[in-house]
Coordinates of C-alpha atoms in Angstrom, one line a residue:
Chain Z
M1 CA 5.1 45.2 11.9
L2 CA 7.8 43.5 10.1
R3 CA 11.6 44.9 10.1
L4 CA 14.4 43.6 8.1
E5 CA 18.0 45.0 9.5
G6 CA 21.0 44.6 7.4
I7 CA 20.1 41.0 5.9
H8 CA 22.2 38.8 4.0
A9 CA 21.1 35.6 2.6
G10 CA 21.4 33.3 -0.1
Y11 CA 21.7 29.5 -1.4
G12 CA 24.6 27.6 -0.2
A13 CA 28.1 29.7 -0.9
T14 CA 26.0 32.1 -3.1
T15 CA 24.8 35.5 -1.2
I16 CA 22.1 37.0 -3.2
L17 CA 20.9 39.5 -0.5
H18 CA 23.4 42.1 0.6
N19 CA 22.4 44.2 3.7
V20 CA 18.8 44.8 3.0
S21 CA 16.7 46.6 5.0
L22 CA 13.0 47.4 4.8
D23 CA 10.0 47.6 6.9
V24 CA 6.2 46.9 6.7
R25 CA 3.7 48.7 8.7
A26 CA 0.4 47.3 9.8
G27 CA -2.5 48.1 7.1
E28 CA 0.3 48.8 4.7
V29 CA 0.6 47.5 0.8
V30 CA 4.2 47.3 0.1
T31 CA 5.8 46.1 -3.2
I32 CA 9.3 45.1 -3.8
V33 CA 10.4 46.2 -7.4
G34 CA 13.4 44.7 -9.4
A35 CA 14.6 42.8 -12.4
N36 CA 14.7 39.1 -12.7
G37 CA 17.4 37.8 -10.2
A38 CA 17.6 40.8 -8.1
G39 CA 16.6 39.0 -5.4
K40 CA 12.8 39.4 -4.6
T41 CA 11.8 36.0 -4.3
T42 CA 14.9 35.2 -2.2
T43 CA 13.5 38.2 0.2
L44 CA 10.2 36.8 0.5
R45 CA 11.5 33.3 1.1
T46 CA 13.7 34.5 4.0
I47 CA 11.2 36.6 5.7
A48 CA 8.9 33.1 5.3
G49 CA 11.9 31.1 7.0
L50 CA 12.5 29.0 3.8
I51 CA 16.0 30.4 3.8
R52 CA 18.2 31.2 7.0
P53 CA 19.7 34.5 6.8
T54 CA 23.6 34.6 7.0
A55 CA 23.6 37.9 8.9
G56 CA 21.3 40.8 9.8
R57 CA 18.2 40.6 11.8
M58 CA 14.2 40.3 11.1
T59 CA 11.6 41.0 13.7
F60 CA 7.9 40.6 13.5
E61 CA 5.4 42.8 15.9
G62 CA 8.8 43.3 18.0
Q63 CA 9.7 39.5 18.0
D64 CA 13.0 38.2 16.6
I65 CA 12.2 35.8 13.9
T66 CA 15.9 35.8 12.2
R67 CA 16.3 32.3 13.1
L68 CA 12.8 30.7 13.2
P69 CA 11.8 27.7 11.1
A70 CA 9.0 28.2 8.4
H71 CA 6.4 26.4 10.4
E72 CA 7.0 28.6 13.4
V73 CA 7.1 31.9 11.0
V74 CA 3.5 30.6 9.9
D75 CA 2.2 30.3 13.4
L76 CA 2.9 34.1 14.0
G77 CA 0.8 35.4 11.2
I78 CA 3.2 35.6 8.1
T79 CA 2.0 33.7 5.1
L80 CA 3.7 33.5 1.7
I81 CA 1.9 32.8 -1.4
P82 CA 4.7 31.3 -3.5
E83 CA 5.7 31.9 -6.9
G84 CA 4.4 29.1 -9.0
R85 CA 1.4 28.4 -7.2
Q86 CA 2.8 25.5 -5.7
L87 CA -0.4 23.3 -5.0
F88 CA -0.8 19.9 -3.8
A89 CA -1.6 18.8 -7.1
D90 CA -3.0 15.4 -6.4
M91 CA -5.3 16.7 -3.5
T92 CA -8.6 17.9 -4.2
V93 CA -9.0 22.2 -3.8
H94 CA -10.8 21.4 -0.7
E95 CA -8.0 19.7 0.9
N96 CA -5.6 22.3 -0.3
L97 CA -7.5 24.8 1.6
L98 CA -7.5 22.7 4.7
M99 CA -3.9 22.6 4.8
G100 CA -3.6 26.4 4.7
A101 CA -5.3 26.2 8.2
Y102 CA -3.1 23.6 9.4
R103 CA -1.7 25.5 12.3
G104 CA -3.5 26.2 15.9
E105 CA -5.7 29.1 15.6
A106 CA -6.5 29.0 12.1
R107 CA -7.2 25.2 12.4
A108 CA -9.6 26.1 15.0
K109 CA -11.6 28.7 13.1
Q110 CA -11.3 26.6 9.8
K111 CA -14.9 26.4 9.0
D112 CA -15.7 30.0 9.5
T113 CA -12.4 31.2 7.5
L114 CA -13.7 28.5 4.6
D115 CA -16.8 30.3 4.4
N116 CA -15.5 33.9 4.5
V117 CA -12.5 33.0 1.8
L118 CA -14.9 31.1 -0.6
S119 CA -17.2 34.3 -0.4
L120 CA -14.4 36.1 -2.3
F121 CA -13.7 33.2 -4.8
P122 CA -17.2 32.1 -5.9
R123 CA -15.0 30.0 -9.0
V124 CA -13.0 28.1 -6.4
R125 CA -16.2 27.2 -4.7
E126 CA -17.3 25.4 -7.9
R127 CA -14.1 23.4 -7.9
L128 CA -13.9 22.2 -4.3
N129 CA -14.2 18.6 -5.1
Q130 CA -11.8 18.6 -8.1
S131 CA -7.9 17.9 -7.7
A132 CA -6.1 21.0 -7.8
G133 CA -3.9 19.8 -10.5
S134 CA -6.8 19.5 -13.1
L135 CA -7.1 23.5 -12.7
S136 CA -6.4 25.9 -15.2
G137 CA -3.2 28.3 -14.4
G138 CA -5.7 31.3 -13.3
E139 CA -8.2 29.0 -11.2
Q140 CA -4.7 27.4 -9.5
Q141 CA -3.9 30.9 -8.6
M142 CA -6.8 31.7 -7.0
V143 CA -6.9 28.5 -5.0
A144 CA -3.1 29.4 -4.0
I145 CA -4.5 33.0 -2.8
A146 CA -7.2 31.2 -0.7
R147 CA -5.1 28.5 0.8
G148 CA -2.9 31.6 1.8
M149 CA -5.8 33.2 3.5
M150 CA -7.2 30.3 5.3
A151 CA -4.1 30.8 7.5
R152 CA -5.8 34.1 8.9
P153 CA -2.4 35.9 8.3
K154 CA -1.6 39.5 9.7
L155 CA 0.9 39.9 6.8
L156 CA 0.3 38.3 3.5
M157 CA 3.0 38.1 0.9
F158 CA 2.6 37.5 -3.0
D159 CA 5.4 36.4 -5.1
E160 CA 4.4 37.1 -8.7
P161 CA 0.9 36.1 -8.7
S162 CA 0.5 36.8 -12.2
L163 CA 3.4 35.0 -13.5
G164 CA 2.5 32.5 -16.7
L165 CA -1.1 34.0 -16.5
A166 CA -3.1 35.1 -19.6
P167 CA -3.8 38.8 -19.7
I168 CA -7.5 38.4 -19.1
V169 CA -7.0 36.1 -16.0
V170 CA -4.0 38.4 -14.6
Q171 CA -6.9 41.1 -14.4
Q172 CA -9.1 38.7 -12.3
V173 CA -5.9 37.9 -10.0
F174 CA -5.6 41.8 -9.7
D175 CA -8.9 42.3 -8.8
V176 CA -9.0 39.7 -6.1
I177 CA -5.6 41.4 -4.7
D178 CA -7.4 44.4 -4.6
A179 CA -10.1 43.3 -3.0
I180 CA -8.2 41.8 -0.2
V181 CA -5.9 45.1 -0.1
K182 CA -9.5 46.9 0.4
T183 CA -9.9 44.7 3.4
G184 CA -7.0 46.5 5.2
A185 CA -4.8 43.8 5.0
T186 CA -1.2 44.1 5.3
V187 CA 0.5 43.1 1.9
L188 CA 4.1 42.7 0.9
I189 CA 4.0 42.0 -2.8
V190 CA 6.5 41.3 -5.4
E191 CA 5.0 41.4 -9.1
Q192 CA 6.4 41.6 -12.6
N193 CA 3.5 43.9 -13.4
V194 CA 5.2 47.0 -11.7
F195 CA 2.7 49.9 -13.0
H196 CA -0.5 48.1 -11.6
T197 CA 1.3 47.0 -8.6
L198 CA 2.8 50.7 -7.5
R199 CA -0.5 52.1 -8.1
A200 CA -2.2 49.7 -5.6
A201 CA 0.8 49.8 -3.0
D202 CA 1.3 52.6 -0.5
R203 CA 5.1 52.3 -0.5
G204 CA 7.9 50.8 -2.8
Y205 CA 11.2 49.4 -2.5
V206 CA 13.6 49.1 -5.7
L207 CA 15.9 45.9 -5.3
E208 CA 18.9 45.7 -7.7
N209 CA 21.5 42.9 -7.5
G210 CA 20.6 42.2 -4.2
E211 CA 20.7 45.8 -2.6
I212 CA 17.9 48.1 -1.9
V213 CA 18.9 51.2 -3.9
L214 CA 15.7 53.2 -3.7
S215 CA 12.6 53.2 -1.2
D216 CA 9.8 55.8 -1.6
S217 CA 6.0 56.3 -1.6
A218 CA 4.5 54.4 -4.6
D219 CA 3.4 57.7 -6.0
A220 CA 6.5 59.0 -5.8
L221 CA 8.2 55.8 -7.5
L222 CA 5.7 56.2 -10.4
T223 CA 6.9 59.4 -11.4
N224 CA 10.5 58.7 -10.6
D225 CA 12.7 58.8 -13.8
H226 CA 14.7 55.6 -12.7
V227 CA 12.0 53.5 -12.3
R228 CA 10.2 54.9 -15.3
Q229 CA 12.8 54.2 -17.3
A230 CA 14.0 50.6 -16.0
Y231 CA 10.9 49.2 -15.0
L232 CA 7.8 50.7 -16.6
G233 CA 9.5 51.1 -20.2
I234 CA 8.3 54.9 -20.2
Chain N
M1 CA -9.9 -28.5 -10.5
D2 CA -9.6 -29.2 -6.7
T3 CA -5.6 -28.9 -7.2
F4 CA -6.0 -25.9 -9.0
L5 CA -8.2 -24.5 -6.3
Q6 CA -5.4 -25.2 -3.8
V7 CA -2.5 -23.6 -5.9
L8 CA -4.9 -20.5 -6.2
A9 CA -5.6 -20.6 -2.2
S10 CA -1.8 -21.1 -1.7
G11 CA -1.0 -18.2 -4.0
L12 CA -3.4 -15.9 -2.4
M13 CA -2.1 -16.9 0.9
L14 CA 1.9 -16.3 -0.2
G15 CA 0.3 -12.8 -1.8
A16 CA -1.0 -11.8 1.6
L17 CA 2.4 -12.4 3.3
F18 CA 4.3 -10.5 0.8
A19 CA 1.7 -7.6 1.1
I20 CA 2.0 -7.5 4.7
V21 CA 5.7 -7.0 4.7
S22 CA 5.6 -4.5 2.0
I23 CA 3.2 -2.2 2.9
G24 CA 5.7 -0.3 5.3
L25 CA 8.1 -0.1 2.6
T26 CA 6.0 1.5 0.1
L27 CA 4.7 4.0 2.5
I28 CA 8.3 5.2 3.9
F29 CA 9.5 5.4 0.1
G30 CA 6.2 7.6 -0.9
I31 CA 6.3 10.2 1.9
V32 CA 10.3 10.2 2.8
K33 CA 11.4 9.4 -0.7
V34 CA 14.1 7.0 0.9
V35 CA 14.6 3.6 -0.2
N36 CA 14.8 2.0 3.2
F37 CA 17.1 -1.1 2.8
A38 CA 17.0 -2.0 6.4
H39 CA 13.2 -2.7 6.0
G40 CA 13.9 -6.7 6.3
E41 CA 15.9 -6.0 9.4
F42 CA 13.1 -4.2 10.8
L43 CA 11.1 -7.4 10.3
M44 CA 13.5 -9.5 11.8
I45 CA 13.9 -7.1 14.9
G46 CA 10.2 -7.3 15.1
M47 CA 10.4 -11.2 14.9
Y48 CA 12.8 -11.6 17.8
L49 CA 10.6 -9.3 19.8
V50 CA 7.6 -11.6 19.1
Y51 CA 9.8 -14.6 19.8
L52 CA 11.3 -13.1 23.0
I53 CA 7.8 -11.8 24.6
T54 CA 6.0 -15.2 23.7
A55 CA 8.8 -17.3 25.1
K56 CA 9.7 -15.2 28.1
L57 CA 6.0 -14.2 29.1
G58 CA 4.1 -17.0 27.7
L59 CA 1.8 -14.8 25.6
H60 CA 0.2 -15.5 22.7
P61 CA 2.2 -14.3 19.7
L62 CA -0.9 -12.1 18.2
V63 CA -1.2 -10.6 21.4
T64 CA 2.5 -9.2 21.1
V65 CA 1.7 -6.9 18.3
V66 CA 0.5 -4.4 21.1
A67 CA 4.0 -4.2 22.2
V68 CA 5.8 -4.9 18.9
A69 CA 4.2 -2.3 16.8
P70 CA 4.8 0.6 18.9
L71 CA 8.3 -0.4 19.5
L72 CA 9.1 -0.7 16.0
F73 CA 7.5 2.6 15.4
L74 CA 10.2 4.0 17.8
V75 CA 13.1 2.1 15.7
G76 CA 11.7 4.0 12.6
V77 CA 11.4 7.2 14.1
A78 CA 15.1 6.6 15.5
T79 CA 15.9 5.9 12.4
Q80 CA 14.8 8.8 10.5
R81 CA 16.0 11.5 13.1
L82 CA 19.4 9.8 13.9
I83 CA 20.4 8.3 10.1
I84 CA 18.2 10.0 7.4
Q85 CA 17.7 13.4 8.8
P86 CA 21.1 14.4 9.5
L87 CA 22.0 13.3 5.7
M88 CA 18.9 14.9 4.2
S89 CA 21.0 18.2 3.3
A90 CA 23.7 16.1 1.7
R91 CA 24.6 16.8 -1.8
D92 CA 23.8 13.2 -3.1
D93 CA 20.6 11.8 -2.1
H94 CA 22.0 8.2 -2.6
I95 CA 23.8 8.8 0.6
Q96 CA 20.8 8.2 2.4
I97 CA 20.1 4.8 0.7
F98 CA 23.8 3.8 1.6
A99 CA 23.1 4.9 5.1
T100 CA 20.3 2.3 5.3
V101 CA 22.3 -0.5 3.5
G102 CA 24.7 0.1 6.6
L103 CA 22.2 -0.2 9.0
S104 CA 20.8 -3.3 7.4
T105 CA 24.3 -4.9 7.8
A106 CA 24.7 -3.4 11.2
L107 CA 21.3 -5.1 12.5
I108 CA 22.0 -8.4 10.8
N109 CA 25.3 -8.7 12.6
L110 CA 24.2 -7.0 15.9
A111 CA 21.4 -10.2 15.9
L112 CA 24.1 -12.5 15.1
L113 CA 25.8 -11.2 18.3
I114 CA 22.8 -11.2 20.7
F115 CA 21.1 -14.5 19.3
G116 CA 23.8 -16.2 17.3
A117 CA 23.1 -17.8 13.8
D118 CA 20.5 -20.6 15.3
I119 CA 17.1 -20.2 14.1
A120 CA 14.5 -19.1 17.0
N121 CA 11.0 -20.7 16.6
T122 CA 8.2 -18.5 18.0
P123 CA 5.4 -20.7 19.4
P124 CA 2.5 -21.2 16.8
G125 CA -0.2 -20.7 19.4
G126 CA -2.5 -22.7 17.2
L127 CA -1.8 -20.5 13.9
R128 CA -0.3 -23.4 12.3
M129 CA -3.9 -25.5 12.4
P130 CA -4.7 -26.2 9.1
I131 CA -8.2 -25.4 8.1
Q132 CA -10.3 -26.1 5.3
I133 CA -11.9 -23.8 2.8
G134 CA -14.0 -25.7 0.3
P135 CA -11.4 -27.9 -1.5
A136 CA -8.5 -26.0 -0.4
R137 CA -6.8 -26.4 3.0
V138 CA -4.6 -23.3 4.2
L139 CA -3.2 -22.4 7.7
L140 CA -5.2 -20.4 10.2
G141 CA -2.3 -17.9 10.3
Q142 CA -2.1 -17.4 6.6
V143 CA -6.1 -16.7 6.6
I144 CA -5.2 -14.3 9.8
I145 CA -2.6 -12.5 7.5
L146 CA -4.9 -12.1 4.5
L147 CA -7.4 -10.3 6.8
A148 CA -4.9 -8.3 8.6
S149 CA -2.9 -7.1 5.5
A150 CA -6.5 -5.8 4.0
A151 CA -7.4 -4.2 7.1
L152 CA -3.8 -2.7 7.1
V153 CA -4.5 -1.1 3.7
I154 CA -7.7 0.0 4.1
G155 CA -6.8 1.6 7.8
L156 CA -3.9 3.4 6.1
Q157 CA -5.9 4.8 3.4
L158 CA -8.4 6.2 5.8
F159 CA -5.8 7.7 7.8
L160 CA -4.2 9.1 5.2
Q161 CA -7.3 10.8 3.5
R162 CA -9.6 11.3 6.5
T163 CA -7.5 12.9 9.2
Q164 CA -5.9 16.3 9.3
T165 CA -2.3 14.5 10.1
G166 CA -2.9 12.2 7.1
R167 CA -3.6 14.9 4.6
A168 CA -0.3 16.8 6.0
I169 CA 1.6 13.4 5.3
R170 CA 0.3 13.5 1.8
A171 CA 1.2 17.1 1.4
V172 CA 4.6 16.7 2.6
A173 CA 5.0 13.6 0.1
Q174 CA 3.4 16.2 -2.8
N175 CA 5.3 19.4 -2.3
R176 CA 7.7 19.6 0.6
A177 CA 8.4 23.5 0.4
A178 CA 4.5 24.2 -0.2
A179 CA 4.1 22.2 2.8
Q180 CA 6.3 24.0 5.3
L181 CA 4.5 27.1 4.0
M182 CA 1.3 25.9 5.4
G183 CA 3.1 25.6 8.9
I184 CA 3.7 21.9 8.6
N185 CA 6.8 20.8 10.7
V186 CA 8.4 18.5 7.5
N187 CA 10.7 16.9 9.7
R188 CA 8.2 15.7 12.5
I189 CA 6.1 14.4 9.4
Y190 CA 8.9 12.6 8.0
M191 CA 9.8 10.8 11.6
L192 CA 6.0 10.2 12.0
A193 CA 5.9 8.3 8.3
F194 CA 9.0 6.5 8.8
G195 CA 7.7 5.4 12.2
I196 CA 4.4 4.2 10.8
G197 CA 6.1 2.4 8.1
A198 CA 8.1 0.6 10.5
A199 CA 5.3 0.0 12.9
C200 CA 3.4 -1.7 9.8
V201 CA 6.2 -4.2 9.7
G202 CA 6.2 -5.0 13.4
F203 CA 2.4 -5.0 13.1
A204 CA 3.5 -8.0 10.1
A205 CA 6.3 -9.6 12.6
A206 CA 3.4 -10.5 15.1
M207 CA 1.6 -12.7 12.4
V208 CA 4.7 -13.8 10.3
A209 CA 6.7 -15.2 13.2
P210 CA 4.6 -17.6 14.1
L211 CA 4.6 -19.5 10.8
Y212 CA 8.5 -18.6 9.8
P213 CA 11.4 -19.7 11.9
T214 CA 13.3 -16.5 12.9
S215 CA 16.7 -16.0 12.1
P216 CA 19.3 -13.0 11.8
T217 CA 19.0 -13.0 8.3
I218 CA 15.3 -13.6 7.8
G219 CA 14.9 -10.1 6.6
T220 CA 16.8 -10.6 3.3
Y221 CA 14.8 -13.6 2.6
F222 CA 11.7 -11.4 2.5
V223 CA 13.0 -8.0 1.4
L224 CA 14.1 -9.0 -2.0
T225 CA 10.6 -10.1 -2.9
A226 CA 9.2 -7.1 -1.1
F227 CA 11.1 -4.6 -3.4
V228 CA 9.7 -6.2 -6.6
V229 CA 6.3 -6.2 -4.8
V230 CA 6.6 -2.4 -4.2
V231 CA 8.3 -1.7 -7.8
L232 CA 5.3 -3.7 -9.6
G233 CA 2.6 -1.9 -7.7
G234 CA 4.0 1.5 -8.3
L235 CA 6.5 3.2 -5.7
G236 CA 4.8 4.6 -2.8
S237 CA 1.4 3.2 -3.8
I238 CA -0.1 1.4 -0.8
G239 CA -3.1 -0.2 -2.8
G240 CA -0.6 -0.7 -5.6
A241 CA 1.8 -3.0 -3.2
F242 CA -1.1 -5.1 -1.8
A243 CA -2.2 -6.0 -5.5
G244 CA 1.4 -6.4 -6.4
A245 CA 1.8 -8.9 -3.9
M246 CA -0.9 -10.6 -4.9
I247 CA 0.1 -11.1 -8.4
I248 CA 3.5 -12.2 -7.2
G249 CA 1.9 -14.7 -4.9
L250 CA -0.2 -16.0 -7.5
I251 CA 2.8 -16.2 -10.1
D252 CA 4.9 -17.9 -7.5
S253 CA 2.3 -20.7 -6.4
F254 CA 1.4 -21.5 -9.9
A255 CA 4.7 -21.3 -11.3
G256 CA 6.0 -23.9 -8.5
F257 CA 3.1 -26.3 -9.1
Y258 CA 2.8 -26.2 -12.9
I259 CA 6.5 -25.5 -14.0
G260 CA 8.6 -26.9 -11.3
S261 CA 9.1 -25.5 -7.7
D262 CA 12.9 -24.7 -8.5
L263 CA 11.8 -22.3 -11.5
R264 CA 9.3 -20.0 -9.5
E265 CA 11.8 -17.4 -9.2
V266 CA 12.5 -17.4 -12.9
A267 CA 8.6 -17.1 -13.6
V268 CA 8.4 -14.1 -10.8
F269 CA 11.0 -12.2 -12.2
G270 CA 10.3 -12.8 -15.7
V271 CA 7.0 -11.3 -15.3
F272 CA 8.2 -8.5 -13.5
L273 CA 10.9 -7.7 -16.0
L274 CA 8.2 -7.9 -18.7
I275 CA 5.6 -5.4 -16.6
L276 CA 8.7 -3.3 -16.0
I277 CA 9.2 -3.2 -20.0
L278 CA 5.8 -2.4 -20.5
K279 CA 5.0 -0.2 -17.8
P280 CA 8.2 0.9 -16.0
S281 CA 6.3 3.3 -13.4
G282 CA 4.5 -0.1 -12.1
L283 CA 1.1 -0.9 -12.3
F284 CA -0.8 1.3 -10.0
S285 CA 1.6 4.0 -9.4
E286 CA 0.0 7.5 -8.4
R287 CA 1.5 10.5 -9.8
L288 CA 4.2 10.8 -7.5
N289 CA 7.1 13.3 -7.5
L290 CA 10.1 11.8 -7.6
S291 CA 12.2 15.1 -8.4
H292 CA 15.0 14.1 -5.9
V293 CA 15.4 10.3 -6.7
S294 CA 17.9 10.6 -9.5
P295 CA 17.4 8.3 -12.6

């Protein structure tokens, strides 16, 4: 479904990703594991079209997306739920969700999608008319996920969904992600809680200093000595 | 008492004039985060267009709005696309501001080249007719400016709050990267916002031209007050600009009458400085992300 071949990318003159290749097949949950600064967020931002690769090729459902701007990547069905939530703080929760369904097909089905999405997030439904900036961190993360789903994506990418949240809220966020995974969604997730994420995932890639050093099934990674030592602290 | 009411009425009329020329400026700043120093020259272009259309075609000046506002919209879109957007990735945000200063100077000199330094008087079309409201006497054209500026504020607010495009504009103003992730074409929204801001001043021109003589430097006459109004109201706040304009209009009018007409600017800028010291973000500032406007 999604394929990256030899991607180099970075910010300005600084190259962060070196020759990154990975693929995500339809219906899979894939995770990228790595330390802070390894290039996980850069990888997701590059796929989303926020960063243009300097070399390599990306395709989605066979179509070349290497040079597509972010708003056209969304059209094809790739949605990134960004690190730090990035809600429109002065707009209401409802308006935030409507922005999630801004483009073409999603906009036509806005009402149906909203009902579906809100059934997954009862807490968000209660907060519809509040400004997004007034919500707690956990509630904001729920809105960010709901907003991402409003686009009816074929591939949903999560960037550190549990970052900065209280442990009890982290569990709620994982429950929601698990529920989304159970619907058969295709997911690419970057998450600091490696243990939990590998258990939910089908496959994983290990990214170190901008290079993929390991890729295997999630079960195999959970028992891999290097992964256990470096990322699971066992 | 009658004198007081007359001064009050004059102040409100002056405030409405400041409001109608300032709204586009605050809109562009609030969304594109660019201080458009060529805003006064956009007004000047609009006033010359009103002058040309009324003088050549014999139309009523207010009718020209249907042509002038769309033409100024195109001027705004072109400014964003050809001047601001290529500088978006510049390392220093101030470069965009300098570019608009350059545009301002270029437009003034272009007008001097085409029209010369003489003033051009748009036919008033009955708008300079005095009308009596209670004890106060004002011009018909001033009342129309007051109504039009209020309608413009309400119309823009409805557009920004109630339409999908309006919400997209607010989304881009609040969080540009997140807006891109929603599938919003940010560059197109910037062009639209710049166009709307310029169209607002084109709308203003149709009402200002019949009352004020048009000249290449007319923009600089209005724009300094417009900046005061916009900062006073809170950068980017449309309602704030309207309220700020009314405050400045009233201070100007009362100071001119009760203190002395040559001291009115002392009063205006004195109050302006006082408010900036007490509330630097402006009276009605909405929470704005000014992250890329360096202090």
